Short mmCIF file of C-alpha atoms in Angstrom, two decimals:
data_model
loop_
_atom_site.label_atom_id
_atom_site.label_comp_id
_atom_site.label_asym_id
_atom_site.label_seq_id
_atom_site.Cartn_x
_atom_site.Cartn_y
_atom_site.Cartn_z
CA MET A 48 37.95 155.68 48.13
CA SER A 49 41.04 153.80 49.02
CA MET A 50 39.20 151.63 51.62
CA GLN A 51 36.93 150.39 48.87
CA LEU A 52 40.06 149.35 46.72
CA ASN A 53 41.49 147.71 49.81
CA ARG A 54 38.36 145.80 50.27
CA LYS A 55 38.19 144.80 46.72
CA TYR A 56 41.80 143.57 46.71
CA ILE A 57 41.30 141.51 49.85
CA THR A 58 38.18 139.96 48.44
CA ILE A 59 39.88 139.03 45.00
CA VAL A 60 42.99 137.51 46.95
CA PHE A 61 40.81 135.68 49.20
CA SER A 62 38.62 134.21 46.50
CA VAL A 63 41.86 133.26 44.43
CA ALA A 64 43.17 131.61 47.54
CA ILE A 65 39.95 129.64 48.30
CA ILE A 66 40.12 128.26 44.75
CA ALA A 67 43.91 127.74 44.47
CA PHE A 68 44.38 125.90 47.91
CA PRO A 69 42.31 122.84 47.20
CA ILE A 70 43.77 122.51 43.55
CA ILE A 71 47.39 122.75 45.07
CA ILE A 72 46.60 120.16 47.73
CA GLY A 73 44.85 117.98 45.36
CA PHE A 74 47.53 117.88 42.79
CA TYR A 75 50.13 117.16 45.63
CA MET A 76 48.12 114.21 46.89
CA LEU A 77 47.54 112.72 43.40
CA ASN A 78 51.15 112.78 42.83
CA LYS A 79 52.34 111.03 46.13
CA VAL A 80 54.71 108.28 45.90
CA VAL A 81 53.45 105.45 47.92
CA ASP A 82 55.32 103.34 50.37
CA PRO A 83 56.65 100.11 48.83
CA GLU A 84 55.43 98.22 51.87
CA GLU A 85 51.80 99.28 50.93
CA ILE A 86 51.97 97.88 47.47
CA MET A 87 50.97 94.21 46.60
CA ILE A 88 52.67 92.88 43.57
CA THR A 89 50.58 89.99 41.79
CA LYS A 90 52.80 89.44 38.87
CA THR A 91 56.10 90.60 37.22
CA THR A 92 57.53 89.24 34.17
CA VAL A 93 60.89 90.34 32.28
CA SER A 94 61.63 89.33 28.80
CA PRO A 95 64.11 90.83 26.21
CA GLU A 96 61.21 92.94 24.67
CA LEU A 97 58.72 93.73 27.39
CA ILE A 98 58.56 94.47 31.46
CA THR A 99 55.36 93.94 33.00
CA ILE A 100 54.34 94.70 36.61
CA GLN A 101 50.97 93.97 37.96
CA GLY A 102 49.51 94.75 41.35
CA GLY A 103 47.53 96.92 43.65
CA PHE A 104 47.44 98.52 47.09
CA GLY A 105 47.07 96.85 50.58
CA ASP A 106 44.11 99.06 51.54
CA SER A 107 41.00 99.68 49.44
CA ILE A 108 41.13 103.44 49.39
CA SER A 109 44.12 104.16 47.42
CA LYS A 110 44.26 104.82 43.55
CA TYR A 111 46.82 104.27 41.14
CA HIS A 112 47.94 107.51 39.32
CA GLY A 113 51.26 106.60 37.51
CA TYR A 114 54.86 105.78 38.05
CA ASN A 115 58.49 106.81 37.62
CA ILE A 116 61.17 104.56 36.61
CA SER A 117 64.99 104.79 36.52
CA HIS A 118 67.73 102.24 35.57
CA HIS A 119 71.15 101.82 37.22
CA ASP A 120 73.52 98.70 36.92
CA HIS A 121 71.03 96.27 35.41
CA SER A 122 68.39 97.06 38.09
CA LEU A 123 65.10 99.07 37.50
CA PHE A 124 63.77 101.24 40.38
CA ILE A 125 60.02 102.16 40.22
CA GLN A 126 58.17 104.60 42.25
CA ILE A 127 54.33 103.99 42.17
CA LYS A 128 52.28 107.24 42.56
CA GLY A 129 49.11 106.96 44.16
CA SER A 130 46.31 108.85 46.15
CA GLN A 131 43.67 108.44 48.83
CA LEU A 132 41.28 110.88 47.14
CA PRO A 133 38.29 109.59 45.53
CA ILE A 134 39.27 111.31 42.12
CA GLY A 135 40.16 109.30 39.27
CA GLY A 136 42.66 106.23 39.31
CA HIS A 137 42.10 102.67 39.59
CA ASN A 138 42.66 100.22 42.55
CA ASP A 139 45.00 98.07 40.56
CA PHE A 140 47.68 98.94 37.99
CA ASN A 141 49.17 97.10 35.01
CA ILE A 142 52.56 98.59 34.04
CA SER A 143 53.85 97.38 30.81
CA LEU A 144 56.98 98.90 29.20
CA THR A 145 59.34 98.24 26.47
CA ASN A 146 62.64 96.69 27.54
CA THR A 147 65.13 99.40 26.41
CA TYR A 148 67.25 98.58 29.55
CA GLY A 149 68.93 95.61 28.37
CA ASN A 150 69.78 92.64 30.58
CA ILE A 151 67.62 93.35 33.90
CA ALA A 152 68.97 91.48 36.90
CA GLU A 153 66.47 92.99 39.69
CA ILE A 154 63.56 95.17 39.94
CA TYR A 155 62.72 97.20 43.06
CA LEU A 156 59.89 99.42 44.38
CA VAL A 157 61.36 102.57 45.88
CA GLY A 158 59.36 105.09 48.03
CA HIS A 159 59.73 108.74 48.61
CA ASP A 160 62.32 108.32 51.43
CA ASP A 161 64.56 105.77 49.27
CA ALA A 162 63.14 102.79 51.16
CA LYS A 163 63.19 99.90 48.68
CA ARG A 164 61.80 96.40 48.31
CA LYS A 165 62.84 93.79 45.77
CA ILE A 166 60.01 92.48 43.64
CA TRP A 167 61.81 90.69 40.90
CA PRO A 168 63.46 88.05 41.04
CA GLN A 169 61.65 86.76 43.92
CA THR A 170 63.81 84.92 46.32
#
Protein backbone atom coordinates (compact mmCIF):
# COMPACT_ATOMS: atom_id res chain seq x y z
CA MET A 1 0.00 0.00 0.00
CA SER A 2 2.88 2.41 0.68
CA MET A 3 4.09 1.84 -2.88
CA GLN A 4 0.76 3.20 -4.19
CA LEU A 5 1.05 6.25 -1.91
CA ASN A 6 4.56 6.91 -3.18
CA ARG A 7 3.38 6.75 -6.79
CA LYS A 8 0.47 9.10 -6.06
CA TYR A 9 2.81 11.49 -4.26
CA ILE A 10 5.31 11.44 -7.12
CA THR A 11 2.51 11.96 -9.66
CA ILE A 12 1.14 14.95 -7.72
CA VAL A 13 4.58 16.54 -7.30
CA PHE A 14 5.39 16.00 -10.98
CA SER A 15 2.04 17.49 -12.08
CA VAL A 16 2.50 20.57 -9.90
CA ALA A 17 6.05 21.03 -11.22
CA ILE A 18 4.85 20.80 -14.83
CA ILE A 19 2.29 23.53 -14.17
CA ALA A 20 4.43 25.76 -11.92
CA PHE A 21 7.65 25.75 -13.96
CA PRO A 22 6.28 27.56 -17.06
CA ILE A 23 4.42 30.05 -14.87
CA ILE A 24 7.57 30.92 -12.91
CA ILE A 25 9.71 31.18 -16.05
CA GLY A 26 7.05 33.28 -17.81
CA PHE A 27 6.74 35.63 -14.84
CA TYR A 28 10.51 36.08 -14.75
CA MET A 29 10.67 36.76 -18.49
CA LEU A 30 7.76 39.24 -18.39
CA ASN A 31 9.54 41.35 -15.79
CA LYS A 32 12.98 41.42 -17.36
CA VAL A 33 14.75 44.79 -17.28
CA VAL A 34 15.73 45.68 -20.83
CA ASP A 35 19.27 46.81 -21.70
CA PRO A 36 19.23 50.60 -22.32
CA GLU A 37 21.02 50.12 -25.65
CA GLU A 38 18.06 48.05 -26.95
CA ILE A 39 15.59 50.89 -26.33
CA MET A 40 14.81 53.64 -28.83
CA ILE A 41 13.55 56.89 -27.33
CA THR A 42 11.48 58.95 -29.77
CA LYS A 43 10.41 61.82 -27.52
CA THR A 44 11.09 63.07 -24.00
CA THR A 45 9.44 66.13 -22.49
CA VAL A 46 9.86 67.54 -19.01
CA SER A 47 7.72 70.31 -17.56
CA PRO A 48 7.06 71.39 -13.97
CA GLU A 49 3.81 69.39 -14.11
CA LEU A 50 4.48 66.36 -16.35
CA ILE A 51 7.25 64.05 -17.55
CA THR A 52 6.62 62.09 -20.76
CA ILE A 53 8.85 59.48 -22.37
CA GLN A 54 7.90 57.77 -25.64
CA GLY A 55 9.79 55.02 -27.38
CA GLY A 56 10.07 51.42 -28.41
CA PHE A 57 12.51 48.56 -28.82
CA GLY A 58 15.28 48.02 -31.34
CA ASP A 59 13.83 44.65 -32.31
CA SER A 60 10.31 43.79 -33.39
CA ILE A 61 9.95 40.94 -30.90
CA SER A 62 10.18 42.70 -27.52
CA LYS A 63 7.02 43.80 -25.73
CA TYR A 64 6.74 46.56 -23.12
CA HIS A 65 5.56 45.45 -19.66
CA GLY A 66 6.18 48.42 -17.38
CA TYR A 67 8.90 50.40 -15.70
CA ASN A 68 10.63 51.17 -12.41
CA ILE A 69 11.66 54.70 -11.52
CA SER A 70 13.96 56.24 -8.94
CA HIS A 71 15.06 59.79 -8.22
CA HIS A 72 18.36 61.11 -6.87
CA ASP A 73 19.95 64.59 -6.93
CA HIS A 74 17.70 66.10 -9.66
CA SER A 75 18.09 63.02 -11.88
CA LEU A 76 15.52 60.37 -12.79
CA PHE A 77 16.57 56.77 -13.38
CA ILE A 78 14.15 54.59 -15.33
CA GLN A 79 14.28 50.84 -15.89
CA ILE A 80 12.10 49.64 -18.76
CA LYS A 81 10.68 46.13 -18.30
CA GLY A 82 10.01 43.99 -21.32
CA SER A 83 9.68 40.48 -22.65
CA GLN A 84 10.25 38.53 -25.82
CA LEU A 85 7.27 36.30 -25.09
CA PRO A 86 4.32 36.81 -27.44
CA ILE A 87 2.02 37.36 -24.43
CA GLY A 88 0.50 40.80 -23.85
CA GLY A 89 2.46 44.01 -23.89
CA HIS A 90 3.02 46.50 -26.68
CA ASN A 91 5.88 47.20 -29.10
CA ASP A 92 5.96 50.88 -28.12
CA PHE A 93 5.55 52.67 -24.82
CA ASN A 94 4.33 56.04 -23.66
CA ILE A 95 5.25 56.78 -20.04
CA SER A 96 3.54 59.83 -18.64
CA LEU A 97 3.89 60.74 -14.98
CA THR A 98 3.21 63.69 -12.76
CA ASN A 99 6.38 65.61 -11.95
CA THR A 100 6.55 65.26 -8.19
CA TYR A 101 10.36 65.30 -8.35
CA GLY A 102 10.83 69.05 -8.70
CA ASN A 103 13.58 70.43 -10.91
CA ILE A 104 14.77 67.53 -13.10
CA ALA A 105 18.19 68.08 -14.66
CA GLU A 106 18.74 64.68 -16.32
CA ILE A 107 16.92 61.46 -17.17
CA TYR A 108 18.72 58.13 -17.59
CA LEU A 109 17.68 54.68 -18.77
CA VAL A 110 19.17 52.06 -16.46
CA GLY A 111 19.73 48.35 -17.11
CA HIS A 112 19.75 45.46 -14.67
CA ASP A 113 23.55 45.65 -14.32
CA ASP A 114 23.45 49.43 -13.62
CA ALA A 115 24.45 50.25 -17.20
CA LYS A 116 22.92 53.62 -17.94
CA ARG A 117 22.26 55.87 -20.90
CA LYS A 118 21.35 59.53 -20.72
CA ILE A 119 18.17 60.29 -22.66
CA TRP A 120 17.40 63.85 -21.54
CA PRO A 121 18.55 66.46 -22.19
CA GLN A 122 20.15 65.28 -25.37
CA THR A 123 23.61 66.68 -25.98
